[in-house]
PDB file of C-alpha atoms in Angstrom:
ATOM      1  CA  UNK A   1       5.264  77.126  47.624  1.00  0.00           C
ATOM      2  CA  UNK A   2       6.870  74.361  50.200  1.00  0.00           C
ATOM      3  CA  UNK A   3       8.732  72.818  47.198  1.00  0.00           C
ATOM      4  CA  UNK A   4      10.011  76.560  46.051  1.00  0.00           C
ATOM      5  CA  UNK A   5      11.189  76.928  49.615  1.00  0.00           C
ATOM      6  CA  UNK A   6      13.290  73.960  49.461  1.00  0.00           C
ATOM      7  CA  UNK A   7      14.566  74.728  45.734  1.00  0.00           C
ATOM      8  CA  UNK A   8      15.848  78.419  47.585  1.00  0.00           C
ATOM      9  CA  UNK A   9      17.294  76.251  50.188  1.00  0.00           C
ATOM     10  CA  UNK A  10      19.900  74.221  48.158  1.00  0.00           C
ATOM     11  CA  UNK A  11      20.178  77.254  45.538  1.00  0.00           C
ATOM     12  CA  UNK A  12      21.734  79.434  48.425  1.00  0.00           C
ATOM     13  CA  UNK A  13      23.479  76.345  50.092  1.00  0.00           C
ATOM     14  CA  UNK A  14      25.557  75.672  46.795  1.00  0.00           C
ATOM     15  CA  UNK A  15      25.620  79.065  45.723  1.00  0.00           C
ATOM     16  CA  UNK A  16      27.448  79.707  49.297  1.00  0.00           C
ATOM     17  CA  UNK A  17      29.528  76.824  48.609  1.00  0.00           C
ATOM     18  CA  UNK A  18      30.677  77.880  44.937  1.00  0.00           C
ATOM     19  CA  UNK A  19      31.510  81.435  46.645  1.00  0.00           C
ATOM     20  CA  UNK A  20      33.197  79.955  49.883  1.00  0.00           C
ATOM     21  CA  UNK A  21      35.357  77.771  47.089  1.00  0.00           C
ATOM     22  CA  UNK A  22      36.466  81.544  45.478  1.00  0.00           C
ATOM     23  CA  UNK A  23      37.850  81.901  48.643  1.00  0.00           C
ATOM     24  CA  UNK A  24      40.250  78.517  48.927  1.00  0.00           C
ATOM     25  CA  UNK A  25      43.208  80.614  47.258  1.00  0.00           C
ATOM     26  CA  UNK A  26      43.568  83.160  50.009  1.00  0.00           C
ATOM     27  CA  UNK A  27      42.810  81.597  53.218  1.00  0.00           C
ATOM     28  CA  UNK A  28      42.379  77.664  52.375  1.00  0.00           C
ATOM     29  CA  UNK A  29      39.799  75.420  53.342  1.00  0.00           C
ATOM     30  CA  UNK A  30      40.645  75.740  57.109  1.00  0.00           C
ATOM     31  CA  UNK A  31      40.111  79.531  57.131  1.00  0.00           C
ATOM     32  CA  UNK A  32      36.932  79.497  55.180  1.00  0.00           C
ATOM     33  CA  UNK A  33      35.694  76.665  57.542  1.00  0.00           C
ATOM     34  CA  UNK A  34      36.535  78.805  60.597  1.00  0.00           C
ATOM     35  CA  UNK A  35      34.725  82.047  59.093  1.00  0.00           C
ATOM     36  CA  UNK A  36      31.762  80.008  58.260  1.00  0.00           C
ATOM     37  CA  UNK A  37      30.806  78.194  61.247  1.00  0.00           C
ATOM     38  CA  UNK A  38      32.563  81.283  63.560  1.00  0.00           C
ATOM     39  CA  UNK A  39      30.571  83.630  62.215  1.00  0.00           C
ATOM     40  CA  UNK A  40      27.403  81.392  61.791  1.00  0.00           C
ATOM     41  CA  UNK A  41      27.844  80.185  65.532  1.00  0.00           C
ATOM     42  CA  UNK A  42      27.801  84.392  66.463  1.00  0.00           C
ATOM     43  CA  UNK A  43      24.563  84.540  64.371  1.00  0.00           C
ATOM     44  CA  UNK A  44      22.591  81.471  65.634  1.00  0.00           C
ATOM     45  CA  UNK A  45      23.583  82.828  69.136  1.00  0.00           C
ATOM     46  CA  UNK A  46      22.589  86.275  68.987  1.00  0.00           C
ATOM     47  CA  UNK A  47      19.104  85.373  67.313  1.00  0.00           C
ATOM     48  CA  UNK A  48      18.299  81.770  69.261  1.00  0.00           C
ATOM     49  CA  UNK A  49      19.958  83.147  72.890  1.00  0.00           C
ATOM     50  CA  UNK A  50      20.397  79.331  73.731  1.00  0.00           C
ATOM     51  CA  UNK A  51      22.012  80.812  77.125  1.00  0.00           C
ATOM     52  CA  UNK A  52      18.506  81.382  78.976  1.00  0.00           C
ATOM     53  CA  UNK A  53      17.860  77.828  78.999  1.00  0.00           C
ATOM     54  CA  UNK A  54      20.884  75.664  79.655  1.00  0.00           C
ATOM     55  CA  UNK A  55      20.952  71.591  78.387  1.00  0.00           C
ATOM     56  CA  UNK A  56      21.018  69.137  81.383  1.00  0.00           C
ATOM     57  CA  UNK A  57      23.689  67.129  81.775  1.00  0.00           C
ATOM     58  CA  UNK A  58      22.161  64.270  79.841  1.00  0.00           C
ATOM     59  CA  UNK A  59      22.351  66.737  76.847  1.00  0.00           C
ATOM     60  CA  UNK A  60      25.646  67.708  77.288  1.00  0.00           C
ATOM     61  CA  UNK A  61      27.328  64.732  75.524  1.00  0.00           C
ATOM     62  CA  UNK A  62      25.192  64.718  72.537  1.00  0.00           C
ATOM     63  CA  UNK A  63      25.948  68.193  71.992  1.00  0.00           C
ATOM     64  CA  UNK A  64      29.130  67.664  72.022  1.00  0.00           C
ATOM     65  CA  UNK A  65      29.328  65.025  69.555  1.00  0.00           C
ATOM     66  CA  UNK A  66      26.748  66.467  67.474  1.00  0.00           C
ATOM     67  CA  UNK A  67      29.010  69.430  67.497  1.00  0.00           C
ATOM     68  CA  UNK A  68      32.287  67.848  66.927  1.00  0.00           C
ATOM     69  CA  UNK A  69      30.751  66.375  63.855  1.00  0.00           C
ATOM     70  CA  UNK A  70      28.757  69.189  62.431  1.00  0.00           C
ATOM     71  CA  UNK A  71      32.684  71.126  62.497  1.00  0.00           C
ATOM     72  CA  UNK A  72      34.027  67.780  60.952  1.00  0.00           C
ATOM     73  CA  UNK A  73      31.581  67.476  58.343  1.00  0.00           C
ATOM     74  CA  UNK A  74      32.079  71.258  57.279  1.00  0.00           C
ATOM     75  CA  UNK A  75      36.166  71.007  57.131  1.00  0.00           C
ATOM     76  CA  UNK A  76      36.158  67.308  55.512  1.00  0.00           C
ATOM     77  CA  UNK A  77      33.670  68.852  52.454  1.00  0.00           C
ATOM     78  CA  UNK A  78      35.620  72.004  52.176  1.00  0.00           C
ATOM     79  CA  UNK A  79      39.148  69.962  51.887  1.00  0.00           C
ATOM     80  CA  UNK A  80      37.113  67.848  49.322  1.00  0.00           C
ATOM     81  CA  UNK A  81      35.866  70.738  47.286  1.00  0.00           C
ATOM     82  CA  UNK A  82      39.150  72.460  47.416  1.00  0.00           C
ATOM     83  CA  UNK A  83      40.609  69.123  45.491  1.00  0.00           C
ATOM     84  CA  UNK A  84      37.595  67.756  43.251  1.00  0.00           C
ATOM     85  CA  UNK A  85      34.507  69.872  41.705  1.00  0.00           C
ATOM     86  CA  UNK A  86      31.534  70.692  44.345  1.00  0.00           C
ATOM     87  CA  UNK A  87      28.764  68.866  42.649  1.00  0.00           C
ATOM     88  CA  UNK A  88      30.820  64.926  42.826  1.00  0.00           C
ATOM     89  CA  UNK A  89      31.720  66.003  46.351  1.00  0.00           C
ATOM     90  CA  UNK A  90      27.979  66.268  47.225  1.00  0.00           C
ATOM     91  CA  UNK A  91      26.948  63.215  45.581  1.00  0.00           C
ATOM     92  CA  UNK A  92      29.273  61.283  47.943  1.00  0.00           C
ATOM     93  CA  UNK A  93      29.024  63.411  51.000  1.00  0.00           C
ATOM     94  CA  UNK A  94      24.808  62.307  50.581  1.00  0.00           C
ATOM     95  CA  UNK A  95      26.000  58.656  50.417  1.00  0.00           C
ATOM     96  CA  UNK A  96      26.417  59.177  54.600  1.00  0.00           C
ATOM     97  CA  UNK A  97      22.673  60.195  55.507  1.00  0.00           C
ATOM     98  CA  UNK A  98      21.245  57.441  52.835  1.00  0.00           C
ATOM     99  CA  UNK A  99      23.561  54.729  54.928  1.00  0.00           C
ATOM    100  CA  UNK A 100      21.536  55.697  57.928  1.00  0.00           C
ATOM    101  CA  UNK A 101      18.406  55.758  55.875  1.00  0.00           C
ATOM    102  CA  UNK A 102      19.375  52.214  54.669  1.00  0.00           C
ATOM    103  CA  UNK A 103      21.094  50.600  57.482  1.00  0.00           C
ATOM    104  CA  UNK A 104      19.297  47.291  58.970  1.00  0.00           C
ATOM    105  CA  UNK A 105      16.773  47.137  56.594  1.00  0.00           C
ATOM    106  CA  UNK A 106      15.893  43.901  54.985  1.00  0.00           C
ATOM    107  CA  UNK A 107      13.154  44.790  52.354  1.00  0.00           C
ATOM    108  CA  UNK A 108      14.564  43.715  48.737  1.00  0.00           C
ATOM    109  CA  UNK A 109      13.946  47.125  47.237  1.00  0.00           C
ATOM    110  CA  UNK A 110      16.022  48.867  49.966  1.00  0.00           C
ATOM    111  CA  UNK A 111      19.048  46.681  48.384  1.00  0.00           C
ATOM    112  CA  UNK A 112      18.372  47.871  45.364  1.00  0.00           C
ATOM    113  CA  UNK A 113      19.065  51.619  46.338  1.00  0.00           C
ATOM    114  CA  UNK A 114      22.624  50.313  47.814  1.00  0.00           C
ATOM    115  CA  UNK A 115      23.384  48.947  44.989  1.00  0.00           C
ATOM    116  CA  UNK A 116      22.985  52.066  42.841  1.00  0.00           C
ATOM    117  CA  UNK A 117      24.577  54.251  45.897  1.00  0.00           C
ATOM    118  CA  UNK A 118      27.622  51.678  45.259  1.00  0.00           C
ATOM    119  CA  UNK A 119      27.456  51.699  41.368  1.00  0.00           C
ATOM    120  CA  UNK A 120      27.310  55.788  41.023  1.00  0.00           C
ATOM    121  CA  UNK A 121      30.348  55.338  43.971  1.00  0.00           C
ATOM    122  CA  UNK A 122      32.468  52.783  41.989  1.00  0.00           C
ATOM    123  CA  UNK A 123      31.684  55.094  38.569  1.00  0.00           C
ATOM    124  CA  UNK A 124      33.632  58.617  40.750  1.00  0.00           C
ATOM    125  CA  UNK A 125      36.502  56.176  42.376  1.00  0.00           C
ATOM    126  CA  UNK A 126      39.763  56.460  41.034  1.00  0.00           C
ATOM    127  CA  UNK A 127      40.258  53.084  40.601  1.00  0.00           C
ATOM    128  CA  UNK A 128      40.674  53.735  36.976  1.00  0.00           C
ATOM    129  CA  UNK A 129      41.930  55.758  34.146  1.00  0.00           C
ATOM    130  CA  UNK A 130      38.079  56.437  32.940  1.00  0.00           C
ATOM    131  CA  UNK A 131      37.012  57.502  36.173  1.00  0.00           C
ATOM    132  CA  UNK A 132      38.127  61.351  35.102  1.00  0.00           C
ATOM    133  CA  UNK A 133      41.112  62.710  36.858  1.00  0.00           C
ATOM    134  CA  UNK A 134      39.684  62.990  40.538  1.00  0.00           C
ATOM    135  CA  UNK A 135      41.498  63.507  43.263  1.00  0.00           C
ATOM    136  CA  UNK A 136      41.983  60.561  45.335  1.00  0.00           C
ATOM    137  CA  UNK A 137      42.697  62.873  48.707  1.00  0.00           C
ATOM    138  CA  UNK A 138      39.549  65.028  47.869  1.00  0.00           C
ATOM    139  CA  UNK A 139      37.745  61.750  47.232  1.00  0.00           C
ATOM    140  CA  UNK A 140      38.581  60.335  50.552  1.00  0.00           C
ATOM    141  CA  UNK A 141      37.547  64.006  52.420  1.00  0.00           C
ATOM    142  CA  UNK A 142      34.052  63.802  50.619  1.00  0.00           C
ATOM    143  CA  UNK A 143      33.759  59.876  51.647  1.00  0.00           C
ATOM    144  CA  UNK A 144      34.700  61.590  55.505  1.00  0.00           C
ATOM    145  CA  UNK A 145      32.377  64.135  55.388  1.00  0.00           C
ATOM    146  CA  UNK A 146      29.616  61.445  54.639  1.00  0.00           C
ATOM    147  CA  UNK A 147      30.805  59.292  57.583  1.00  0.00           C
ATOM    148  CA  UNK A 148      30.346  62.962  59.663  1.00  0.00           C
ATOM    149  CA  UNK A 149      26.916  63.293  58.086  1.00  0.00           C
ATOM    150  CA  UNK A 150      25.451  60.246  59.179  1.00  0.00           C
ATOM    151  CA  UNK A 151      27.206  60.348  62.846  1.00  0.00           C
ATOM    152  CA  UNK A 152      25.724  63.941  62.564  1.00  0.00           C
ATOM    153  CA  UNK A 153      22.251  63.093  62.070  1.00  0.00           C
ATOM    154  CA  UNK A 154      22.489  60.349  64.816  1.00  0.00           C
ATOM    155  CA  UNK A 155      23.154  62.791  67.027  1.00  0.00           C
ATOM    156  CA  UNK A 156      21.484  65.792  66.086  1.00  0.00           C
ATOM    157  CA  UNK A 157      18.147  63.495  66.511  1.00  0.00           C
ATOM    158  CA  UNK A 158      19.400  62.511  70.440  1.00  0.00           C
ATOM    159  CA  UNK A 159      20.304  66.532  71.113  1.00  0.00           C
ATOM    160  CA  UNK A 160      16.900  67.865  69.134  1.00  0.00           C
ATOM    161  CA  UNK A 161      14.819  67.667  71.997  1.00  0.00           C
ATOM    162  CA  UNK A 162      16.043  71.332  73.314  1.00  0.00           C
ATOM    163  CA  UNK A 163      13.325  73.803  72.200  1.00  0.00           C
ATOM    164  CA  UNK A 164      13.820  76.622  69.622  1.00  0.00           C
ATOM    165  CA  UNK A 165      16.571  75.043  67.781  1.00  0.00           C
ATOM    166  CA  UNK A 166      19.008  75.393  70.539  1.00  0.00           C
ATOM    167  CA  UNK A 167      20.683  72.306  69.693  1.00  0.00           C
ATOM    168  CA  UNK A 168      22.339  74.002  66.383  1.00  0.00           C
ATOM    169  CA  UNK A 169      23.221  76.877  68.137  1.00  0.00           C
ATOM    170  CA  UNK A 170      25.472  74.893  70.985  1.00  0.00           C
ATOM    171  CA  UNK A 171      26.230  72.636  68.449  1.00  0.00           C
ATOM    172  CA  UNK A 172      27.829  75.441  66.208  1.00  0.00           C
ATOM    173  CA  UNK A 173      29.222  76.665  69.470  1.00  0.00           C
ATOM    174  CA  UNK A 174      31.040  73.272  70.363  1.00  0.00           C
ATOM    175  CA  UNK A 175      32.384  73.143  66.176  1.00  0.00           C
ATOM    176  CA  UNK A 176      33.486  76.664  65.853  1.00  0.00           C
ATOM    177  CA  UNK A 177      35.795  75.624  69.541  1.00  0.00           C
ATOM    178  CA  UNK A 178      37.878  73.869  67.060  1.00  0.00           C
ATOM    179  CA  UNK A 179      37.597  75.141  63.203  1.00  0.00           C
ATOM    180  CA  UNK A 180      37.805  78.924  64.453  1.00  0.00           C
ATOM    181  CA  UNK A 181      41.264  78.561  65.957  1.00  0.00           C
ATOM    182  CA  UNK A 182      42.294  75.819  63.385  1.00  0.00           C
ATOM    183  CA  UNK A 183      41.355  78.494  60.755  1.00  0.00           C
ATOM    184  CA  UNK A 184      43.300  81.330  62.494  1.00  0.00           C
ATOM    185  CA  UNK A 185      46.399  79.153  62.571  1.00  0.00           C
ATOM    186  CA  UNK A 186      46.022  78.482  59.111  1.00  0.00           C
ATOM    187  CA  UNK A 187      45.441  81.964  57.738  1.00  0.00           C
ATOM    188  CA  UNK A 188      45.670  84.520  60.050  1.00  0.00           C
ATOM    189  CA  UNK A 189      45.523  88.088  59.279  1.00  0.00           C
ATOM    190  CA  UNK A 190      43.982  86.720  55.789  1.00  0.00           C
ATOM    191  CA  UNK A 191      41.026  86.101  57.587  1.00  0.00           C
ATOM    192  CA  UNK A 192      40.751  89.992  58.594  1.00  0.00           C
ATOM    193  CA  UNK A 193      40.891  91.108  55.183  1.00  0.00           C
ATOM    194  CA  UNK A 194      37.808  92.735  54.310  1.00  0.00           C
ATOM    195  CA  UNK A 195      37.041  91.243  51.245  1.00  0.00           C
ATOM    196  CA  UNK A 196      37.690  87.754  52.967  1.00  0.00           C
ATOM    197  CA  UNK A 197      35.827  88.875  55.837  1.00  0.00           C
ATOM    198  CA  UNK A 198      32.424  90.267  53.747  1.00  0.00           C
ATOM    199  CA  UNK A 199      32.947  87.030  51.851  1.00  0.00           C
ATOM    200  CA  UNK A 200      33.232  85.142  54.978  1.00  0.00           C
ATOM    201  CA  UNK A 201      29.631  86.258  56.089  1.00  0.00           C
ATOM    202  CA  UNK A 202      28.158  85.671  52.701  1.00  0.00           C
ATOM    203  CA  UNK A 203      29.238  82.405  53.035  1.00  0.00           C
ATOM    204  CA  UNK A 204      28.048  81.522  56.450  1.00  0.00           C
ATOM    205  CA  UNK A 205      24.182  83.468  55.837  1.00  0.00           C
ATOM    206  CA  UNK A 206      24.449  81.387  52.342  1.00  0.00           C
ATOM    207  CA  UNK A 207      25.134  78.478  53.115  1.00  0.00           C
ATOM    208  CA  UNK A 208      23.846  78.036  56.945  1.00  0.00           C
ATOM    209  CA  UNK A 209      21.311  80.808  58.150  1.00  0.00           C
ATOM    210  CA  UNK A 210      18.953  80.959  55.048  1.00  0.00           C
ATOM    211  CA  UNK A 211      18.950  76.855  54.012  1.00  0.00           C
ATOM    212  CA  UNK A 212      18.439  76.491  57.736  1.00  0.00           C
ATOM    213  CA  UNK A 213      15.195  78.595  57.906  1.00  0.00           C
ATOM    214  CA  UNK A 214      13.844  77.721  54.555  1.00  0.00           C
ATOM    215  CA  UNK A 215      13.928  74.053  55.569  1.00  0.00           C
ATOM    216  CA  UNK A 216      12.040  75.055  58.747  1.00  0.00           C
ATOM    217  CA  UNK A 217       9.427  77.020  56.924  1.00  0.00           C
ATOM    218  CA  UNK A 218       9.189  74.111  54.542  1.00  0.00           C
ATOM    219  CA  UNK A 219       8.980  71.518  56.786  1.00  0.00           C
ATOM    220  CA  UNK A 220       6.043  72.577  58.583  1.00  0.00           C
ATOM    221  CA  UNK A 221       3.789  72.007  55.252  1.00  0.00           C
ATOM    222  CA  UNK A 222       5.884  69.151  53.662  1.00  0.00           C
ATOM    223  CA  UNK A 223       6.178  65.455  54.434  1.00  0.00           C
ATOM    224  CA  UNK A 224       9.061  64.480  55.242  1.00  0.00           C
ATOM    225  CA  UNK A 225       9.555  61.969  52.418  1.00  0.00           C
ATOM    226  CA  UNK A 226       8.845  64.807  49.900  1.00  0.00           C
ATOM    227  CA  UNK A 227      11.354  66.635  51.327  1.00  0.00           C
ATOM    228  CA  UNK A 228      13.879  63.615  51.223  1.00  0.00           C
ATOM    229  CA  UNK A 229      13.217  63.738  47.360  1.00  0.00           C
ATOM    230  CA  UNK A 230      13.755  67.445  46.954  1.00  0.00           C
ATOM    231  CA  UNK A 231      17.362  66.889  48.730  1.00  0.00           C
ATOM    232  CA  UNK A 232      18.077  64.242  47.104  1.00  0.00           C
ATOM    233  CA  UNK A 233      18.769  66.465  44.123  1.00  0.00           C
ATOM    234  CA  UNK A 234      21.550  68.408  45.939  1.00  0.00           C
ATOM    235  CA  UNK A 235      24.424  66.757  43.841  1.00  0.00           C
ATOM    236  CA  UNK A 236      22.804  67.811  40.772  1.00  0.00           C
ATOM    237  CA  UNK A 237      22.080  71.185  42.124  1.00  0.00           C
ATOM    238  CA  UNK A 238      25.924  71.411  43.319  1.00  0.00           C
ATOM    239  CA  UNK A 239      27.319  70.242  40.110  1.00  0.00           C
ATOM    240  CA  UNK A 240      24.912  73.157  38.235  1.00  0.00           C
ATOM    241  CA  UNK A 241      26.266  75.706  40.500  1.00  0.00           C
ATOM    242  CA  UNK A 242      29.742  74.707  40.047  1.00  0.00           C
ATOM    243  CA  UNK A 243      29.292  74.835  36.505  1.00  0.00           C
ATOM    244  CA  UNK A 244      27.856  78.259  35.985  1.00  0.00           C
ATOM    245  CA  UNK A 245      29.786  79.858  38.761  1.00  0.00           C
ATOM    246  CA  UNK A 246      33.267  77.847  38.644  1.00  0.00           C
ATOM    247  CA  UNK A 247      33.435  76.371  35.478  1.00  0.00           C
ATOM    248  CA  UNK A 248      33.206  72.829  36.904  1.00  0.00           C
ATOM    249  CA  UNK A 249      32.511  70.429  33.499  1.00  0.00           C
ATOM    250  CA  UNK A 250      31.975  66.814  34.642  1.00  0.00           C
ATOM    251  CA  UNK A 251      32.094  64.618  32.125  1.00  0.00           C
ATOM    252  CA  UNK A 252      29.182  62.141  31.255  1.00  0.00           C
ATOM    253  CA  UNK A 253      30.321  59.023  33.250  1.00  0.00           C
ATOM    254  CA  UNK A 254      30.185  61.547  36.363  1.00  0.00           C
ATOM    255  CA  UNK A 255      26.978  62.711  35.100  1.00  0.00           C
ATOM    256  CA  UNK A 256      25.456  59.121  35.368  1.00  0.00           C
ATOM    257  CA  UNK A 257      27.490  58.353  38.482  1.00  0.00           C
ATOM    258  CA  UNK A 258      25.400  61.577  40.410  1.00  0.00           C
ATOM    259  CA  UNK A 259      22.506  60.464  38.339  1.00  0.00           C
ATOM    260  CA  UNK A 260      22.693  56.683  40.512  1.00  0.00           C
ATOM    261  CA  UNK A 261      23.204  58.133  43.231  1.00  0.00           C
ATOM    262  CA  UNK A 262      20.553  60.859  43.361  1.00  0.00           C
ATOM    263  CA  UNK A 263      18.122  57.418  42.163  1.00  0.00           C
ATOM    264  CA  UNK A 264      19.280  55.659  45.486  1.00  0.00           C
ATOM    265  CA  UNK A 265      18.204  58.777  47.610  1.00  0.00           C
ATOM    266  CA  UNK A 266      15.018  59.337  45.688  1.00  0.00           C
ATOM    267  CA  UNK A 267      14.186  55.690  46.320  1.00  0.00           C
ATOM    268  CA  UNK A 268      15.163  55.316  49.199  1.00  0.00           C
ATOM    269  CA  UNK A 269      13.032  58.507  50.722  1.00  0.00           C
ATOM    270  CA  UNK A 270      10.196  57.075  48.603  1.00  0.00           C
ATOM    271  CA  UNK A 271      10.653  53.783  50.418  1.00  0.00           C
ATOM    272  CA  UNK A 272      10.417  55.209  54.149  1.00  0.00           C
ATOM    273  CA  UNK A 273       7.019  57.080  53.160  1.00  0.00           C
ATOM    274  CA  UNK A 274       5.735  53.680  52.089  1.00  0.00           C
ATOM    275  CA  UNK A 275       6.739  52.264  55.378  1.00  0.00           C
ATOM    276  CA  UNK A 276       5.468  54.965  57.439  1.00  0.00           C
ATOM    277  CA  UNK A 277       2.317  54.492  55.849  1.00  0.00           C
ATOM    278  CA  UNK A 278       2.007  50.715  56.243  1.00  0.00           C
TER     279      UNK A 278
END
């Protein structure tokens, strides 16, 4: 049942993806990040009521960072899904939390899981003419949204101390400060348009709201290592979704270049059980 849970999780996180990318034609990138996190910041508030129990002042940095990057990481992907298919953006955007996984160790299998996060990275790169035809601008805004991932979970760990998963709420607070009015300034009155609008919400419940509580309810009766392998499958989810709802055919050097990188997560969430244990 906890593994089903998680399977729901990235199903409705890429499905909201594929639907938020239906979207990039009418209000770009910047408008669907500022209906997203807007909207899911309104949500998160209105359930969580973070208000009755303000963060110190301790807390108030951290939030803000955490915040900053969690609106970051959501603009960088969307610029890099707008410009390359969803499921090779995921694959690097994962490279970010599996540097933090990785970084300082010294165990000889841990290098082994770098290396195949730098092979499948070197196999998407447009260095070459078999690479495919990527993007090199969406490329770079996927390789950003992994640097905002890792900062992300850096500080989401230093601001999760404030019961009842306040932290998201401010933190979705402090992002939609800047993607709500970037969107706006982007799109405008697009962003009123009902169908953008109903779209809008599908996208933020989708792809914020239900992963988030799924992963709650499956935490609670999951290791966390087994849940570090489940995610590590979001690239090949994405690239699925992309495929059945946008067409998105990767070709098979992609394939194997999500394939190594997906290996170096597995691993490397394999790895930190081990660790834990000894």
């Amino acid at each position: 049942m906890p593994l089903l849970l998680l399977l729901a999780s990235l199903l409705s996180q890429y499905v909201g993806a594929a639907s938020a990318k239906s979207l990039f034609p009418l209000v770009g990138a910047e408008g669907v990040t500022g209906l997203r996190v807007g909207l899911s910041a309104l949500m998160l508030m209105a359930i969580l009521r973070p208000w009755r129990s303000l963060p110190g002042r301790g807390d108030l940095r951290n939030l803000l960072v955490y915040g900053a990057t969690l609106g970051a990481m959501n603009l960088s992907i969307y610029r890099a899904m707008e410009l390359i298919p969803i499921g090779i953006a995921i694959a690097i955007e994962v490279t970010g939390p599996l540097a933090v996984a990785l970084l300082g160790s010294r165990r000889l299998k841990d290098f082994l899981w770098i290396a195949c996060a730098a092979a499948g990275l070197v196999l998407l790169l447009p260095l070459r003419e078999a690479s495919g035809t990527l993007n090199p601008v969406g490329v770079a805004y996927a390789a950003a949204a992994a640097f905002c991932w890792a900062l992300y979970i850096v500080f989401g760990k230093r601001a999760s101390s404030l019961p009842g998963g306040q932290a998201v709420a401010w933190g979705m607070l402090v992002a939609a400060s800047f993607t709500v009015p970037l969107g706006i300034s982007h799109a405008g009155a697009g962003l009123l348009v009902p169908a953008v609008l109903f779209t809008g919400l599908a996208v933020a419940v989708l792809s914020s709201m239900v992963p988030y509580l799924l992963e709650m309810m499956a935490l609670r009766r999951l290791p966390s290592h087994v849940f570090g392998l489940a995610v590590s499958a979001s690239p090949a989810v994405a690239a699925l979704i992309g495929f059945l709802m946008l067409g998105e055919r990767l070709s098979a050097l992609q394939w194997a270049a999500i394939a190594c990188i997906m290996f170096a997560s597995a691993g490397s969430a394999l790895g930190k059980a081990r660790r834990g244990r000894e």
